[in-house]
Tab-separated table of C-alpha atoms and ligand atoms in Angstrom:
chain	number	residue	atom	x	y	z
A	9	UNK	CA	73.276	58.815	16.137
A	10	UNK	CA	72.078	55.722	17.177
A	11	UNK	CA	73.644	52.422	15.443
A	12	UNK	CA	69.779	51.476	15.409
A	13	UNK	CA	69.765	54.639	13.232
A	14	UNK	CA	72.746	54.229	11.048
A	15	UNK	CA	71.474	50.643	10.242
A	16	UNK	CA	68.409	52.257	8.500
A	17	UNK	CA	69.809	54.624	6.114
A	18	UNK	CA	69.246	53.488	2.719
A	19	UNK	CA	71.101	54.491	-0.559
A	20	UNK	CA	70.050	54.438	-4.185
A	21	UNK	CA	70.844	55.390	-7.696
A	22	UNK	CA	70.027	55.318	-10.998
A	23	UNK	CA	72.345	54.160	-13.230
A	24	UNK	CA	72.087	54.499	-17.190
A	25	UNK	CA	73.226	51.831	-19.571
A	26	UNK	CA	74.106	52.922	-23.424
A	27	UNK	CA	76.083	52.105	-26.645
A	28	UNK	CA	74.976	50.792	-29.766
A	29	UNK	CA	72.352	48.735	-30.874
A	30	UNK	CA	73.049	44.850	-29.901
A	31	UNK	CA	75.952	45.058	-27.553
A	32	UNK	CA	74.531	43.158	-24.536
A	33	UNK	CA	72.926	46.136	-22.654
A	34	UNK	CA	69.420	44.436	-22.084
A	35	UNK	CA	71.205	41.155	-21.061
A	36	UNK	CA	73.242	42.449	-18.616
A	37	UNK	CA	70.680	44.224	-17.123
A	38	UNK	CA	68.910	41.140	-16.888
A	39	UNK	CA	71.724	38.944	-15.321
A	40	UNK	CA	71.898	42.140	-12.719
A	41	UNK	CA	68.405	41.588	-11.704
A	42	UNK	CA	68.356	38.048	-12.012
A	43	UNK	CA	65.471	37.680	-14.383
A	44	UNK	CA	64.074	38.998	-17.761
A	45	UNK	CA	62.983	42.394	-17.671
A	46	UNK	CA	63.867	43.507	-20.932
A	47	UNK	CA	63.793	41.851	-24.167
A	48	UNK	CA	66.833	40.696	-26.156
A	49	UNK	CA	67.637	39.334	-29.224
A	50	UNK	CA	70.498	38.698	-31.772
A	51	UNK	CA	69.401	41.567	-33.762
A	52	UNK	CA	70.116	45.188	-33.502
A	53	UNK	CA	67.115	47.893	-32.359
A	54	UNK	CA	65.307	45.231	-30.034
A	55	UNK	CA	64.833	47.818	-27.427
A	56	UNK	CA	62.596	50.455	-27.922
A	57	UNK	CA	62.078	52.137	-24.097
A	58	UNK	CA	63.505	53.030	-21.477
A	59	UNK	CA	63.456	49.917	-18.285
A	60	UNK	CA	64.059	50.209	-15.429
A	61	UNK	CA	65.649	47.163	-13.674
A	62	UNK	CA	65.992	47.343	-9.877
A	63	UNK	CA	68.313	45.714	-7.667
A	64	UNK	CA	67.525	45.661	-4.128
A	65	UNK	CA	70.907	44.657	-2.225
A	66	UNK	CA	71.106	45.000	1.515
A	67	UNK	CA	70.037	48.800	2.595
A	68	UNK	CA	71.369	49.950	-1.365
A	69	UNK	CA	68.957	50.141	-4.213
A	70	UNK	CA	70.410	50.233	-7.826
A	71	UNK	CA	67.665	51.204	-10.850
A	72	UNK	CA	69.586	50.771	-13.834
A	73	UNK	CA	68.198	52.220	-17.183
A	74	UNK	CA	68.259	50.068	-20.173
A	75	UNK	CA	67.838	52.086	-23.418
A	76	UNK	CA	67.527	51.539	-27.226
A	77	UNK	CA	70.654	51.663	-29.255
A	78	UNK	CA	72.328	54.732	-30.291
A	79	UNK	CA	71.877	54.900	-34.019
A	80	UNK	CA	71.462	56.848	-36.684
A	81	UNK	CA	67.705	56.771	-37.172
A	82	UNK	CA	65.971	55.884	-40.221
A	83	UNK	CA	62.041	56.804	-39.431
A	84	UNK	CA	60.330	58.928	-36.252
A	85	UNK	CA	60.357	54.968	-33.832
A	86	UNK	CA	64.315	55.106	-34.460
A	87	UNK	CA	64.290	59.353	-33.732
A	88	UNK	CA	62.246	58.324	-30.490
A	89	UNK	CA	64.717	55.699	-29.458
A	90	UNK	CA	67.793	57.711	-29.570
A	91	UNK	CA	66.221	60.738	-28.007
A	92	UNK	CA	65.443	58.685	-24.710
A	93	UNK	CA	68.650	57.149	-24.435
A	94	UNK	CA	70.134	60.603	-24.862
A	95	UNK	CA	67.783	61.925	-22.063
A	96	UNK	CA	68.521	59.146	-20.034
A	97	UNK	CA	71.977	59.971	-19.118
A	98	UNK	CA	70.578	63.592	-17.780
A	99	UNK	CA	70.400	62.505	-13.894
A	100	UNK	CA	72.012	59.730	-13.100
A	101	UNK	CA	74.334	58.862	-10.473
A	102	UNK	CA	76.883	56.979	-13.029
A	103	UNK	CA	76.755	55.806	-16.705
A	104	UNK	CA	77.520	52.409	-18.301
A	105	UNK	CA	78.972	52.592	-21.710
A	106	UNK	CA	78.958	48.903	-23.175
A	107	UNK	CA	80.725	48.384	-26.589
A	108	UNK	CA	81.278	44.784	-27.932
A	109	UNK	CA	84.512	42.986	-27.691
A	110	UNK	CA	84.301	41.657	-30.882
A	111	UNK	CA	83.893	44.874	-32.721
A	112	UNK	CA	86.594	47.911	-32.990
A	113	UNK	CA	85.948	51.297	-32.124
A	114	UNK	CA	83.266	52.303	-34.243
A	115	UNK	CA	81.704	55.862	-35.752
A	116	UNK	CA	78.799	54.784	-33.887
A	117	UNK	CA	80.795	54.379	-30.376
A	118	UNK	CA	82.644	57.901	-31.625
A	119	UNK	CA	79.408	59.795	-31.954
A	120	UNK	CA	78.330	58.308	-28.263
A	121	UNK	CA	81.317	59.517	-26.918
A	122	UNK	CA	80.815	62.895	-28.254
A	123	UNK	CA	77.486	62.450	-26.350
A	124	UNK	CA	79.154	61.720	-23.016
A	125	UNK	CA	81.602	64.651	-22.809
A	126	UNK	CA	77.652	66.622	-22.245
A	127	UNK	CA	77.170	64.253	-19.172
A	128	UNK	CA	76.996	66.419	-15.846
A	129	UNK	CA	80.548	66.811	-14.548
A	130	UNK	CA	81.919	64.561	-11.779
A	131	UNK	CA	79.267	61.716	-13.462
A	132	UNK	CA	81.231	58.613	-13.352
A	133	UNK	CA	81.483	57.084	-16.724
A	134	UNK	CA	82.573	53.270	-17.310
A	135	UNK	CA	83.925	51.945	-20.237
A	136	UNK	CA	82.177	48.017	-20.306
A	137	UNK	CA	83.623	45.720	-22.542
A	138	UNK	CA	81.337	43.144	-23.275
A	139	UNK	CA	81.274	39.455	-24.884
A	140	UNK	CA	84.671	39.192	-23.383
A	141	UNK	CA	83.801	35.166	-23.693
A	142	UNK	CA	84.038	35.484	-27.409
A	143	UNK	CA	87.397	36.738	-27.498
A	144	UNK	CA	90.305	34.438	-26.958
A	145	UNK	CA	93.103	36.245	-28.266
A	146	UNK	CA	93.801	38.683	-25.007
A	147	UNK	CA	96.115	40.754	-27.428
A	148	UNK	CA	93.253	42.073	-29.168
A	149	UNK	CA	91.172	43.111	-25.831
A	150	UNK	CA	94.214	45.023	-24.991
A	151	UNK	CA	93.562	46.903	-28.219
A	152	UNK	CA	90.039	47.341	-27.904
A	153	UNK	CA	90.788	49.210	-24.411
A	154	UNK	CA	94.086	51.186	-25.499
A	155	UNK	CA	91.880	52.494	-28.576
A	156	UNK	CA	88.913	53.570	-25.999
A	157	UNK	CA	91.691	54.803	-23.403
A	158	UNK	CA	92.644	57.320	-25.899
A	159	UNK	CA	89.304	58.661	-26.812
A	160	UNK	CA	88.306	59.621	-23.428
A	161	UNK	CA	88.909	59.860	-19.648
A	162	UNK	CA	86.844	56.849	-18.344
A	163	UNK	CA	86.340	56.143	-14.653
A	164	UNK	CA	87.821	52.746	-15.239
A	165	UNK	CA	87.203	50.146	-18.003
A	166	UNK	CA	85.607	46.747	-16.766
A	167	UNK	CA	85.615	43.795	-19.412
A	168	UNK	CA	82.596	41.561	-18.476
A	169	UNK	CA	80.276	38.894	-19.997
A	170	UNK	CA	76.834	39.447	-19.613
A	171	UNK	CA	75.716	36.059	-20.693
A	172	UNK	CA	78.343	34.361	-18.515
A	173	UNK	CA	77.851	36.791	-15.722
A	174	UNK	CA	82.127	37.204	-15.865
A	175	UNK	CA	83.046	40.267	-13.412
A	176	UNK	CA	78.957	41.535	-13.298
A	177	UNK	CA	79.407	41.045	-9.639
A	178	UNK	CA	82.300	42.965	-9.032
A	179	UNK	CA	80.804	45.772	-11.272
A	180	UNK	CA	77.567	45.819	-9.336
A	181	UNK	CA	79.529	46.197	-6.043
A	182	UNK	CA	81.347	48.833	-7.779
A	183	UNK	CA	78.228	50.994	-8.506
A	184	UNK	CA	77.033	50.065	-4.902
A	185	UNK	CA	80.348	51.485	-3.787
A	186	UNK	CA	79.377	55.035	-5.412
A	187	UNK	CA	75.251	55.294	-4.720
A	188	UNK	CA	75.107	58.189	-2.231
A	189	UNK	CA	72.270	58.222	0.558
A	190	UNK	CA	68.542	57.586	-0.569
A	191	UNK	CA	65.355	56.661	-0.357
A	192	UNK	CA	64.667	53.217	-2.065
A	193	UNK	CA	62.105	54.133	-5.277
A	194	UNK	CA	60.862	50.587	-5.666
A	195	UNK	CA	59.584	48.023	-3.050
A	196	UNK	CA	62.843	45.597	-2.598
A	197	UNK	CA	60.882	42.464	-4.212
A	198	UNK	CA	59.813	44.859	-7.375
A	199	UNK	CA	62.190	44.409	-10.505
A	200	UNK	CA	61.142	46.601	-13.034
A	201	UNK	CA	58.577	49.596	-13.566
A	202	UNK	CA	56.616	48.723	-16.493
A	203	UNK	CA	53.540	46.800	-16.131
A	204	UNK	CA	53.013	43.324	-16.824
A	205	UNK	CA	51.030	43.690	-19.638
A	206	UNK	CA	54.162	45.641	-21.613
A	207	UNK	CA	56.280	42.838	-20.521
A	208	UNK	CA	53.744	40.509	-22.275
A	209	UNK	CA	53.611	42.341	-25.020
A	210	UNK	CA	57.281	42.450	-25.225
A	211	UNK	CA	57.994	38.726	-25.203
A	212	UNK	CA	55.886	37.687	-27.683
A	213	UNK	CA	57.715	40.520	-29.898
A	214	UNK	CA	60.533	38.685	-28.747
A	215	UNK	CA	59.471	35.645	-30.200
A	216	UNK	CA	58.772	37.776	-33.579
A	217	UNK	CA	62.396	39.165	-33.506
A	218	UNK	CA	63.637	35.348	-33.343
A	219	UNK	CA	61.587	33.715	-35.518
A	220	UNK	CA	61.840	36.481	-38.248
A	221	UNK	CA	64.692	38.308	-40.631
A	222	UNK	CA	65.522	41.533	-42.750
A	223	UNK	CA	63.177	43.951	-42.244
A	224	UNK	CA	60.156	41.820	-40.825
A	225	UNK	CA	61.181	42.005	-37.141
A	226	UNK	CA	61.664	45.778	-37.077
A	227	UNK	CA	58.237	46.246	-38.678
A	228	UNK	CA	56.720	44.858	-35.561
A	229	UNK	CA	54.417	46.474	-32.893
A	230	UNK	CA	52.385	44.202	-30.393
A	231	UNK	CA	49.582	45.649	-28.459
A	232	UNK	CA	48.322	43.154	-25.736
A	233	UNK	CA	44.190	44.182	-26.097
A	234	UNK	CA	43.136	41.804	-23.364
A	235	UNK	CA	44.399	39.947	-20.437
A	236	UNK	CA	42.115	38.586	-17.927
A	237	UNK	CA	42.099	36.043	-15.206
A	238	UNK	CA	39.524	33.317	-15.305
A	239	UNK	CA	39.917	32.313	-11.598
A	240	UNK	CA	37.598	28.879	-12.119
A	241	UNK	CA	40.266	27.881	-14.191
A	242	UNK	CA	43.359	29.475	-12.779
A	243	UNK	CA	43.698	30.369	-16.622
A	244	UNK	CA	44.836	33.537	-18.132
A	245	UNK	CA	43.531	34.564	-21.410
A	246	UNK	CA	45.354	36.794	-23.736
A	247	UNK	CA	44.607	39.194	-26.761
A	248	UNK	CA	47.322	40.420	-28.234
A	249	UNK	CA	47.650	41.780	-31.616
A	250	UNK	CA	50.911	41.894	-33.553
A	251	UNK	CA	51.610	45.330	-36.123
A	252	UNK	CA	53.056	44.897	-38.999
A	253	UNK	CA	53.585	47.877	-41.882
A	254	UNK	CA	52.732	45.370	-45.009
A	255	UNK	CA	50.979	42.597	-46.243
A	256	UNK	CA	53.874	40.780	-47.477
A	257	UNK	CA	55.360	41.050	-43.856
A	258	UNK	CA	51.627	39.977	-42.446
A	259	UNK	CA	52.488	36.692	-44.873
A	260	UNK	CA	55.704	36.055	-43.239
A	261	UNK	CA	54.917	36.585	-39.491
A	262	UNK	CA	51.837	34.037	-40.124
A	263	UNK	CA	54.231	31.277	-42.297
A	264	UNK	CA	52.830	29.020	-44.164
A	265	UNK	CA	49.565	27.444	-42.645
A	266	UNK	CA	49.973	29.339	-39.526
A	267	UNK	CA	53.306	27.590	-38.653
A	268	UNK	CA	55.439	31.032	-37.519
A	269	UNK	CA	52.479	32.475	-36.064
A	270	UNK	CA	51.853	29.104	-34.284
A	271	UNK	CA	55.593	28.497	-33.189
A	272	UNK	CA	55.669	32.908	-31.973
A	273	UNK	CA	52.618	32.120	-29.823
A	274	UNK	CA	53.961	28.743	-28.575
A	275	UNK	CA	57.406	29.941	-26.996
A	276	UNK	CA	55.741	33.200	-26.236
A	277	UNK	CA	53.243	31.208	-24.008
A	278	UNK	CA	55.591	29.532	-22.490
A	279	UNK	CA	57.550	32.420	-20.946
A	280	UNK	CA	54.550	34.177	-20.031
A	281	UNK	CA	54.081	31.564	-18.258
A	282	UNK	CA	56.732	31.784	-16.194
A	283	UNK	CA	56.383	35.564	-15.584
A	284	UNK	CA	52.974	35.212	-14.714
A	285	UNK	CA	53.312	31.843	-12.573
A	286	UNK	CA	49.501	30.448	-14.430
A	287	UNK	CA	48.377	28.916	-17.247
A	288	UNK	CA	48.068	31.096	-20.258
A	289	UNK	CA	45.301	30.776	-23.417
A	290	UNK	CA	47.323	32.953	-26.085
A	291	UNK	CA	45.408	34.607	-28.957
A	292	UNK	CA	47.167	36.166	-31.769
A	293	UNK	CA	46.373	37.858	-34.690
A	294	UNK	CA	48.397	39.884	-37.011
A	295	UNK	CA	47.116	43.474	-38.637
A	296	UNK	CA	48.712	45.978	-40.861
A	297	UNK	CA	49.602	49.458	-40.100
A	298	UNK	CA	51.084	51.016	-42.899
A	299	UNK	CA	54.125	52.764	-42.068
A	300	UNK	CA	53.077	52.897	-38.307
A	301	UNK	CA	56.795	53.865	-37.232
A	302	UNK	CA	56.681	57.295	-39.066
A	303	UNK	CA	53.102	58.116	-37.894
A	304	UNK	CA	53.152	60.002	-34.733
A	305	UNK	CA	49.706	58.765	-33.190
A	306	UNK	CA	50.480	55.669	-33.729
A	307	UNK	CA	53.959	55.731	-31.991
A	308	UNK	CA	51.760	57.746	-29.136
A	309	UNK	CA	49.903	54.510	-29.178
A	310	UNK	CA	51.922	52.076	-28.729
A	311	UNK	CA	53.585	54.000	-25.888
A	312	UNK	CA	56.508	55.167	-27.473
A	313	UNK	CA	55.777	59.043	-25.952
A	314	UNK	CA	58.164	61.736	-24.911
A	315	UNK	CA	58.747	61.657	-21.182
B	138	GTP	N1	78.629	35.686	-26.383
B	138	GTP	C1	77.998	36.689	-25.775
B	138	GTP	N2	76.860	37.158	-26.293
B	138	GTP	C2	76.240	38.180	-25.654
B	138	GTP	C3	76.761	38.746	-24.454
B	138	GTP	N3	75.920	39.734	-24.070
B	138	GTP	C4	74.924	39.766	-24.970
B	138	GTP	N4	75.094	38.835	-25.923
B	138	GTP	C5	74.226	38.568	-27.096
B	138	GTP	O1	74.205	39.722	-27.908
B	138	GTP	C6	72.914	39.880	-28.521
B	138	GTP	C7	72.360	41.262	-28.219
B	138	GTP	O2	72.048	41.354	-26.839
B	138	GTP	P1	71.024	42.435	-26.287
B	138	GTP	O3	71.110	42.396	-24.815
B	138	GTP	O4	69.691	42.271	-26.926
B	138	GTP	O5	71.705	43.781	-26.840
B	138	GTP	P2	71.247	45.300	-26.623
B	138	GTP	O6	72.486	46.112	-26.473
B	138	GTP	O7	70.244	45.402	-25.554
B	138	GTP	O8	70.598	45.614	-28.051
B	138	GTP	P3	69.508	46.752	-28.444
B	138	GTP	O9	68.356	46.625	-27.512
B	138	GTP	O10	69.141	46.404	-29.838
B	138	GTP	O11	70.207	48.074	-28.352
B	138	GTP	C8	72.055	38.749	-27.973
B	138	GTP	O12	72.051	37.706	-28.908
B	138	GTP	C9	72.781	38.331	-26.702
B	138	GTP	O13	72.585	36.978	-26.355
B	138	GTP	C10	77.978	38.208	-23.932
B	138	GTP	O14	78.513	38.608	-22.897
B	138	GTP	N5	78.551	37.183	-24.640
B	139	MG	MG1	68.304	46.022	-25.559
């Protein structure tokens, strides 16, 4: 073989991240691919899909797989969720497990375990420990990883913060470490396989999750209906149309005079914005869809399908 040769050989991997609902999994992905792919929010259930966020690094490709929270599901959205997180660890070439540092060993992180002793032999499994920045007592990370040691034969256990970006690098070059030889999936300046248009749609939920409490932010679907680029005016123009399941919730997500709805579709703007590199005319409106998140068309819908 030719060095020419050896030089070209690429490797790649997919990579799934999982644990609970809120632990940091979307914002480490995020700080791995340098920018927002996924959606995240102080809240638990933001994510609903699976993402893909790609690293291109050298002649190695990482695609890691954000999922939803593993939960115990309350209507046929939450039953989606879980399912594709629990498919997603069916071919990958390692998994992530994040748990929060802040939080002991849970029921919820015991039932994912039970979940990872299915993974395919030989998968490498990591134990991340996350929000390491919030902890400042060391004793009680030491707990945190002796209680996790016990409960199951991880690869090795990496404490990181996702928001700080503590030890990411030396986790990604871990994972880089393992990919075997492959073909790279995405072009090396594409970050993420959905579709503008979801990622719209997904920032201005964003916006809902932040703005909102309770039950409100859960309730919400967005469906972008119309996005088009008025070259004359380098402007682009946005319908987008945000779900609720009640009037009372329809009340809160518009405030009163317009002010949440007005404040959503401000910072919303704004980071569209920035995805999209133009100016952006947003127009919102908010409907009701009774109990869209146990009706199964709906959920087919708003793209929440079996795959
Ligand atoms: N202090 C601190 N906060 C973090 C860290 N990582 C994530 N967070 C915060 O934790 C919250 C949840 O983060 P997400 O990334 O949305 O969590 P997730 O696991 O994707 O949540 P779901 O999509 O609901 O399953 C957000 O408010 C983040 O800013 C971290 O390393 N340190
Ligand atoms: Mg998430």
């Amino acid at each position: 073989m030719t060095s020419q040769e050896t030089k070209q050989k690429t490797r790649s991997g997919f990579i799934a991240i999982v644990g609970r609902p809120n632990v940091g999994k979307s914002t480490l992905m995020n700080y791995m691919v340098g920018q927002k792919v996924a959606i995240t929010a102080d809240k638990p259930q933001t994510t609903r899909n699976r993402i893909h966020g790609v690293v291109t690094h050298e002649n190695s490709q990482i695609i890691f797989m954000d999922t939803p929270g593993i939960h115990k599901p309350k209507h046929r959205l939450g039953e989606h969720m879980v399912k594709i997180a629990v498919q997603t660890l069916r071919e990958v070439e390692a998994v992530l497990f994040l748990v929060d540092a802040t939080m002991p060993k849970g029921a919820g992180d015991e039932y994912i375990i039970e979940i990872l002793k299915d993974v395919k032999k030989d998968t490498p499994i990591y134990l991340v420990i996350n929000k390491i920045d919030l902890i400042e007592d060391k004793q009680k990370l030491l707990e945190i990883i002796t209680s996790y040691k016990d409960a199951f034969p991880f690869t090795e256990i990496i404490p990181i913060s996702a928001v700080k970006g503590d030890n990411v690098v030396r986790m990604r070059d871990l994972i880089l470490d393992l990919l075997p030889e492959g073909p790279f999936y995405y072009p090396p300046d594409q970050l993420t396989d959905h579709p503008e248009r979801f990622i719209v749609a997904e920032l201005i939920r964003e916006k809902v999750l932040h703005l909102t409490r309770e039950e409100v932010p859960h309730s919400v679907a967005v469906e972008v209906e119309q996005m088009q680029l008025k070259e004359d005016r380098n402007m682009l123009y946005i319908h987008a149309a945000i779900y609720t399941e009640r009037d009372s919730q329809k009340a809160i997500i518009i405030g009163k005079q317009g002010s949440v709805l007005k404040k959503v579709g401000q910072m919303a703007r704004l980071d569209i914005e920035k995805l999209m590199g133009s100016k952006v005319y947003l127009e919102l409106w908010v409907k009701v869809k009774a109990d869209w998140r146990n009706r199964e068309h709906m959920l087919r819908n708003f793209g929440f399908t079996e795959e």
